[in-house]
Amino acid sequence: MARQIAVEQLTIDSFKPYGDVIQLEGNKNVVIANQGTAKRVNYVAKLENWRSSESPALQSARPNMCIFSSAPRPTISGRFQVKLLERHPYSSQVFMPIHQHGEKNIDPNEACYLVIVAENGPDDKPDLSTVRAFAANSTQGINYKANSWHSPMVTIGQRVNFLVLVWENDVALQNCEEAPIDPVVVDLTPSFKNLSDSKL
């Protein structure tokens, strides 16, 4: 029988073992900028590129800022099944929601994507006993630490566009490593409201 987990609230503190939550609210590093017309949060995420000239086996990488448009994943009876985790062994990875074109009735405080993470096990594979899931809204971005196991992006109920930043080269396994896992079922209720059974 598949293991079932509940969704947790995404906060700066709860996500610290896996990376950073990128948000204005609750951040302690806010300063006033732009002649007093803006709030600025400095060093909101730790960006990492572990490839260096001291590691000749690793091909150098460059930052890739891209737009990632993620369709909603299928859900069944308010549940989502995780069958695969991935990690970026040498780079952090930022996902920041951006304006949702054509979506006029989005509540910015309503959860719209799922962040699923796990710790590394002694066999250098995901430790399934540590899998956690967090509900994120469109005002929250995330930054995965380098070498942190996580699910490919999971949006729920609607398409979400993201600005993504990751260091990449031409060596696929240096950019992303995938690990099929025994299914873990995430109970999306009551964190997600738009839970009609959806298809890609």
PDB file of C-alpha atoms in Angstrom:
ATOM      1  CA  MET A   1       0.000   0.000   0.000  1.00  0.00           C
ATOM      2  CA  ALA A   2       1.364   3.413  -0.961  1.00  0.00           C
ATOM      3  CA  ARG A   3       2.485   5.709   1.823  1.00  0.00           C
ATOM      4  CA  GLN A   4       0.215   8.726   2.287  1.00  0.00           C
ATOM      5  CA  ILE A   5       1.310  12.158   3.514  1.00  0.00           C
ATOM      6  CA  ALA A   6      -0.483  15.419   4.266  1.00  0.00           C
ATOM      7  CA  VAL A   7       0.346  18.818   2.796  1.00  0.00           C
ATOM      8  CA  GLU A   8       2.151  21.288   5.045  1.00  0.00           C
ATOM      9  CA  GLN A   9       2.139  25.076   4.956  1.00  0.00           C
ATOM     10  CA  LEU A  10       5.152  26.487   3.102  1.00  0.00           C
ATOM     11  CA  THR A  11       7.091  28.858   5.369  1.00  0.00           C
ATOM     12  CA  ILE A  12      10.616  30.218   5.386  1.00  0.00           C
ATOM     13  CA  ASP A  13      11.502  28.119   8.434  1.00  0.00           C
ATOM     14  CA  SER A  14       9.771  24.878   7.415  1.00  0.00           C
ATOM     15  CA  PHE A  15      11.573  24.791   4.055  1.00  0.00           C
ATOM     16  CA  LYS A  16      15.077  25.657   5.324  1.00  0.00           C
ATOM     17  CA  PRO A  17      16.445  22.072   5.172  1.00  0.00           C
ATOM     18  CA  TYR A  18      15.751  22.009   1.413  1.00  0.00           C
ATOM     19  CA  GLY A  19      16.392  25.609   0.336  1.00  0.00           C
ATOM     20  CA  ASP A  20      14.741  29.010   0.488  1.00  0.00           C
ATOM     21  CA  VAL A  21      11.228  30.415   0.278  1.00  0.00           C
ATOM     22  CA  ILE A  22      11.245  33.589  -1.814  1.00  0.00           C
ATOM     23  CA  GLN A  23       8.608  35.967  -0.471  1.00  0.00           C
ATOM     24  CA  LEU A  24       8.182  39.443   0.943  1.00  0.00           C
ATOM     25  CA  GLU A  25       5.874  38.653   3.838  1.00  0.00           C
ATOM     26  CA  GLY A  26       7.632  37.424   6.962  1.00  0.00           C
ATOM     27  CA  ASN A  27      11.091  38.192   5.640  1.00  0.00           C
ATOM     28  CA  LYS A  28      13.448  39.911   8.088  1.00  0.00           C
ATOM     29  CA  ASN A  29      15.760  41.430   5.451  1.00  0.00           C
ATOM     30  CA  VAL A  30      13.368  44.099   4.163  1.00  0.00           C
ATOM     31  CA  VAL A  31      14.871  47.531   3.451  1.00  0.00           C
ATOM     32  CA  ILE A  32      13.307  50.623   1.890  1.00  0.00           C
ATOM     33  CA  ALA A  33      14.610  51.444  -1.606  1.00  0.00           C
ATOM     34  CA  ASN A  34      13.869  53.438  -4.752  1.00  0.00           C
ATOM     35  CA  GLN A  35      13.499  56.823  -3.014  1.00  0.00           C
ATOM     36  CA  GLY A  36      11.132  55.357  -0.462  1.00  0.00           C
ATOM     37  CA  THR A  37       8.698  53.845  -2.960  1.00  0.00           C
ATOM     38  CA  ALA A  38       9.722  50.184  -2.727  1.00  0.00           C
ATOM     39  CA  LYS A  39      10.540  47.411  -0.309  1.00  0.00           C
ATOM     40  CA  ARG A  40      13.631  45.361  -1.104  1.00  0.00           C
ATOM     41  CA  VAL A  41      14.641  41.987   0.336  1.00  0.00           C
ATOM     42  CA  ASN A  42      18.369  41.368  -0.006  1.00  0.00           C
ATOM     43  CA  TYR A  43      19.895  37.908  -0.449  1.00  0.00           C
ATOM     44  CA  VAL A  44      16.506  36.218  -0.498  1.00  0.00           C
ATOM     45  CA  ALA A  45      18.012  32.964  -1.811  1.00  0.00           C
ATOM     46  CA  LYS A  46      21.386  31.232  -1.740  1.00  0.00           C
ATOM     47  CA  LEU A  47      22.331  30.639  -5.383  1.00  0.00           C
ATOM     48  CA  GLU A  48      24.788  27.775  -5.864  1.00  0.00           C
ATOM     49  CA  ASN A  49      26.970  26.509  -8.696  1.00  0.00           C
ATOM     50  CA  TRP A  50      29.270  23.747  -7.435  1.00  0.00           C
ATOM     51  CA  ARG A  51      31.145  23.275 -10.693  1.00  0.00           C
ATOM     52  CA  SER A  52      34.554  24.915 -10.552  1.00  0.00           C
ATOM     53  CA  SER A  53      37.906  24.930 -12.309  1.00  0.00           C
ATOM     54  CA  GLU A  54      39.223  22.794  -9.437  1.00  0.00           C
ATOM     55  CA  SER A  55      37.016  19.914 -10.602  1.00  0.00           C
ATOM     56  CA  PRO A  56      38.299  18.983 -14.077  1.00  0.00           C
ATOM     57  CA  ALA A  57      35.802  16.111 -14.380  1.00  0.00           C
ATOM     58  CA  LEU A  58      32.955  18.631 -14.352  1.00  0.00           C
ATOM     59  CA  GLN A  59      32.221  20.718 -17.410  1.00  0.00           C
ATOM     60  CA  SER A  60      31.702  24.388 -16.571  1.00  0.00           C
ATOM     61  CA  ALA A  61      28.126  25.632 -16.479  1.00  0.00           C
ATOM     62  CA  ARG A  62      26.396  28.923 -17.069  1.00  0.00           C
ATOM     63  CA  PRO A  63      23.219  30.379 -15.528  1.00  0.00           C
ATOM     64  CA  ASN A  64      20.075  29.606 -17.482  1.00  0.00           C
ATOM     65  CA  MET A  65      17.158  31.940 -16.750  1.00  0.00           C
ATOM     66  CA  CYS A  66      14.097  30.557 -18.482  1.00  0.00           C
ATOM     67  CA  ILE A  67      10.307  30.681 -18.414  1.00  0.00           C
ATOM     68  CA  PHE A  68       8.613  27.447 -17.376  1.00  0.00           C
ATOM     69  CA  SER A  69       4.888  27.098 -18.102  1.00  0.00           C
ATOM     70  CA  SER A  70       3.495  24.185 -16.113  1.00  0.00           C
ATOM     71  CA  ALA A  71       0.115  22.586 -16.905  1.00  0.00           C
ATOM     72  CA  PRO A  72      -1.940  21.249 -13.977  1.00  0.00           C
ATOM     73  CA  ARG A  73      -1.180  17.663 -13.009  1.00  0.00           C
ATOM     74  CA  PRO A  74      -3.910  15.015 -12.859  1.00  0.00           C
ATOM     75  CA  THR A  75      -5.398  14.437  -9.412  1.00  0.00           C
ATOM     76  CA  ILE A  76      -7.722  11.660  -8.274  1.00  0.00           C
ATOM     77  CA  SER A  77     -10.194  12.213  -5.433  1.00  0.00           C
ATOM     78  CA  GLY A  78      -8.123  15.079  -4.044  1.00  0.00           C
ATOM     79  CA  ARG A  79      -4.857  13.161  -4.122  1.00  0.00           C
ATOM     80  CA  PHE A  80      -1.659  13.322  -6.143  1.00  0.00           C
ATOM     81  CA  GLN A  81       0.683  10.358  -6.573  1.00  0.00           C
ATOM     82  CA  VAL A  82       4.446  10.934  -6.629  1.00  0.00           C
ATOM     83  CA  LYS A  83       6.430   8.323  -8.576  1.00  0.00           C
ATOM     84  CA  LEU A  84       9.634  10.211  -9.382  1.00  0.00           C
ATOM     85  CA  LEU A  85      12.049  12.566  -7.654  1.00  0.00           C
ATOM     86  CA  GLU A  86      14.966  14.458  -9.152  1.00  0.00           C
ATOM     87  CA  ARG A  87      17.928  16.552  -8.074  1.00  0.00           C
ATOM     88  CA  HIS A  88      20.383  18.967  -9.630  1.00  0.00           C
ATOM     89  CA  PRO A  89      23.704  17.706  -8.236  1.00  0.00           C
ATOM     90  CA  TYR A  90      25.711  20.877  -8.768  1.00  0.00           C
ATOM     91  CA  SER A  91      23.212  23.744  -8.929  1.00  0.00           C
ATOM     92  CA  SER A  92      20.474  25.400  -6.959  1.00  0.00           C
ATOM     93  CA  GLN A  93      17.185  25.920  -8.818  1.00  0.00           C
ATOM     94  CA  VAL A  94      14.799  28.860  -8.435  1.00  0.00           C
ATOM     95  CA  PHE A  95      11.088  28.788  -9.333  1.00  0.00           C
ATOM     96  CA  MET A  96       9.274  32.135  -9.060  1.00  0.00           C
ATOM     97  CA  PRO A  97       5.634  32.422 -10.212  1.00  0.00           C
ATOM     98  CA  ILE A  98       5.046  35.261 -12.667  1.00  0.00           C
ATOM     99  CA  HIS A  99       1.891  36.899 -14.037  1.00  0.00           C
ATOM    100  CA  GLN A 100      -0.611  34.282 -15.144  1.00  0.00           C
ATOM    101  CA  HIS A 101      -1.693  35.421 -18.618  1.00  0.00           C
ATOM    102  CA  GLY A 102      -5.449  35.282 -19.123  1.00  0.00           C
ATOM    103  CA  GLU A 103      -6.186  34.333 -15.519  1.00  0.00           C
ATOM    104  CA  LYS A 104      -8.278  37.171 -14.048  1.00  0.00           C
ATOM    105  CA  ASN A 105      -9.695  35.542 -10.938  1.00  0.00           C
ATOM    106  CA  ILE A 106      -6.605  34.126  -9.280  1.00  0.00           C
ATOM    107  CA  ASP A 107      -6.434  34.649  -5.523  1.00  0.00           C
ATOM    108  CA  PRO A 108      -2.721  35.281  -4.827  1.00  0.00           C
ATOM    109  CA  ASN A 109      -3.062  33.676  -1.401  1.00  0.00           C
ATOM    110  CA  GLU A 110      -4.634  30.470  -2.728  1.00  0.00           C
ATOM    111  CA  ALA A 111      -2.335  27.463  -3.121  1.00  0.00           C
ATOM    112  CA  CYS A 112      -1.568  26.751  -6.786  1.00  0.00           C
ATOM    113  CA  TYR A 113       1.500  24.497  -6.781  1.00  0.00           C
ATOM    114  CA  LEU A 114       2.916  21.664  -4.733  1.00  0.00           C
ATOM    115  CA  VAL A 115       6.501  21.433  -3.503  1.00  0.00           C
ATOM    116  CA  ILE A 116       7.598  17.852  -2.745  1.00  0.00           C
ATOM    117  CA  VAL A 117      11.019  17.147  -1.220  1.00  0.00           C
ATOM    118  CA  ALA A 118      13.006  14.380   0.462  1.00  0.00           C
ATOM    119  CA  GLU A 119      16.325  13.960   2.218  1.00  0.00           C
ATOM    120  CA  ASN A 120      19.167  11.930   0.720  1.00  0.00           C
ATOM    121  CA  GLY A 121      19.469   8.379   2.061  1.00  0.00           C
ATOM    122  CA  PRO A 122      22.572   6.344   2.935  1.00  0.00           C
ATOM    123  CA  ASP A 123      22.349   4.699  -0.508  1.00  0.00           C
ATOM    124  CA  ASP A 124      22.545   8.143  -2.180  1.00  0.00           C
ATOM    125  CA  LYS A 125      18.896   7.820  -3.204  1.00  0.00           C
ATOM    126  CA  PRO A 126      15.816   9.608  -1.824  1.00  0.00           C
ATOM    127  CA  ASP A 127      14.919   8.521   1.707  1.00  0.00           C
ATOM    128  CA  LEU A 128      11.186   7.879   1.285  1.00  0.00           C
ATOM    129  CA  SER A 129      10.567   8.060   5.029  1.00  0.00           C
ATOM    130  CA  THR A 130      11.448  11.778   4.837  1.00  0.00           C
ATOM    131  CA  VAL A 131       9.199  12.818   1.927  1.00  0.00           C
ATOM    132  CA  ARG A 132       7.340  16.065   2.664  1.00  0.00           C
ATOM    133  CA  ALA A 133       4.884  18.148   0.636  1.00  0.00           C
ATOM    134  CA  PHE A 134       4.220  21.888   0.903  1.00  0.00           C
ATOM    135  CA  ALA A 135       1.434  24.050  -0.545  1.00  0.00           C
ATOM    136  CA  ALA A 136       2.702  27.215  -2.262  1.00  0.00           C
ATOM    137  CA  ASN A 137       0.781  30.210  -3.597  1.00  0.00           C
ATOM    138  CA  SER A 138       1.531  32.630  -6.421  1.00  0.00           C
ATOM    139  CA  THR A 139       3.288  35.118  -4.100  1.00  0.00           C
ATOM    140  CA  GLN A 140       5.845  32.494  -3.043  1.00  0.00           C
ATOM    141  CA  GLY A 141       8.878  31.298  -4.954  1.00  0.00           C
ATOM    142  CA  ILE A 142      11.247  28.518  -3.971  1.00  0.00           C
ATOM    143  CA  ASN A 143      14.950  27.885  -4.325  1.00  0.00           C
ATOM    144  CA  TYR A 144      16.058  24.264  -4.070  1.00  0.00           C
ATOM    145  CA  LYS A 145      19.520  23.730  -2.641  1.00  0.00           C
ATOM    146  CA  ALA A 146      22.031  22.031  -4.915  1.00  0.00           C
ATOM    147  CA  ASN A 147      21.717  18.225  -4.673  1.00  0.00           C
ATOM    148  CA  SER A 148      18.310  18.417  -2.984  1.00  0.00           C
ATOM    149  CA  TRP A 149      15.771  15.726  -3.979  1.00  0.00           C
ATOM    150  CA  HIS A 150      12.449  17.138  -5.162  1.00  0.00           C
ATOM    151  CA  SER A 151       9.555  16.329  -7.439  1.00  0.00           C
ATOM    152  CA  PRO A 152       9.329  17.779 -10.926  1.00  0.00           C
ATOM    153  CA  MET A 153       7.006  20.797 -10.816  1.00  0.00           C
ATOM    154  CA  VAL A 154       3.445  19.998  -9.762  1.00  0.00           C
ATOM    155  CA  THR A 155       0.777  22.637 -10.358  1.00  0.00           C
ATOM    156  CA  ILE A 156      -2.756  21.965  -9.185  1.00  0.00           C
ATOM    157  CA  GLY A 157      -5.976  23.103 -10.842  1.00  0.00           C
ATOM    158  CA  GLN A 158      -4.485  25.691 -13.194  1.00  0.00           C
ATOM    159  CA  ARG A 159      -1.503  26.437 -15.415  1.00  0.00           C
ATOM    160  CA  VAL A 160       1.229  28.373 -13.607  1.00  0.00           C
ATOM    161  CA  ASN A 161       4.105  30.225 -15.268  1.00  0.00           C
ATOM    162  CA  PHE A 162       7.448  30.449 -13.512  1.00  0.00           C
ATOM    163  CA  LEU A 163      10.702  32.298 -13.953  1.00  0.00           C
ATOM    164  CA  VAL A 164      13.429  29.662 -13.400  1.00  0.00           C
ATOM    165  CA  LEU A 165      17.144  30.080 -12.714  1.00  0.00           C
ATOM    166  CA  VAL A 166      19.543  27.115 -12.769  1.00  0.00           C
ATOM    167  CA  TRP A 167      23.172  26.550 -13.791  1.00  0.00           C
ATOM    168  CA  GLU A 168      23.459  24.072 -16.668  1.00  0.00           C
ATOM    169  CA  ASN A 169      25.949  22.650 -19.155  1.00  0.00           C
ATOM    170  CA  ASP A 170      25.751  20.080 -21.960  1.00  0.00           C
ATOM    171  CA  VAL A 171      26.135  17.017 -19.687  1.00  0.00           C
ATOM    172  CA  ALA A 172      22.640  15.733 -18.869  1.00  0.00           C
ATOM    173  CA  LEU A 173      23.542  13.803 -15.700  1.00  0.00           C
ATOM    174  CA  GLN A 174      25.437  16.793 -14.313  1.00  0.00           C
ATOM    175  CA  ASN A 175      22.322  18.908 -14.796  1.00  0.00           C
ATOM    176  CA  CYS A 176      19.602  16.589 -13.504  1.00  0.00           C
ATOM    177  CA  GLU A 177      19.448  13.108 -11.981  1.00  0.00           C
ATOM    178  CA  GLU A 178      16.119  11.268 -11.763  1.00  0.00           C
ATOM    179  CA  ALA A 179      15.112   8.555  -9.292  1.00  0.00           C
ATOM    180  CA  PRO A 180      11.925   6.486  -9.740  1.00  0.00           C
ATOM    181  CA  ILE A 181      10.396   5.770  -6.312  1.00  0.00           C
ATOM    182  CA  ASP A 182       7.702   3.618  -4.764  1.00  0.00           C
ATOM    183  CA  PRO A 183       4.520   5.711  -4.998  1.00  0.00           C
ATOM    184  CA  VAL A 184       3.807   8.266  -2.295  1.00  0.00           C
ATOM    185  CA  VAL A 185       0.265   9.674  -2.166  1.00  0.00           C
ATOM    186  CA  VAL A 186      -0.172  13.336  -1.217  1.00  0.00           C
ATOM    187  CA  ASP A 187      -3.540  14.297   0.288  1.00  0.00           C
ATOM    188  CA  LEU A 188      -4.195  17.746  -1.189  1.00  0.00           C
ATOM    189  CA  THR A 189      -7.192  18.591   1.009  1.00  0.00           C
ATOM    190  CA  PRO A 190      -7.836  21.058   2.533  1.00  0.00           C
ATOM    191  CA  SER A 191      -4.856  23.083   1.199  1.00  0.00           C
ATOM    192  CA  PHE A 192      -6.007  23.108  -2.445  1.00  0.00           C
ATOM    193  CA  LYS A 193      -9.510  24.232  -3.387  1.00  0.00           C
ATOM    194  CA  ASN A 194      -9.571  23.594  -7.145  1.00  0.00           C
ATOM    195  CA  LEU A 195      -9.440  19.808  -7.109  1.00  0.00           C
ATOM    196  CA  SER A 196     -11.581  18.697 -10.030  1.00  0.00           C
ATOM    197  CA  ASP A 197     -10.034  15.544 -11.487  1.00  0.00           C
ATOM    198  CA  SER A 198      -7.834  17.040 -14.184  1.00  0.00           C
ATOM    199  CA  LYS A 199      -5.978  15.764 -17.230  1.00  0.00           C
ATOM    200  CA  LEU A 200      -2.924  17.106 -19.038  1.00  0.00           C
TER     201      LEU A 200
END
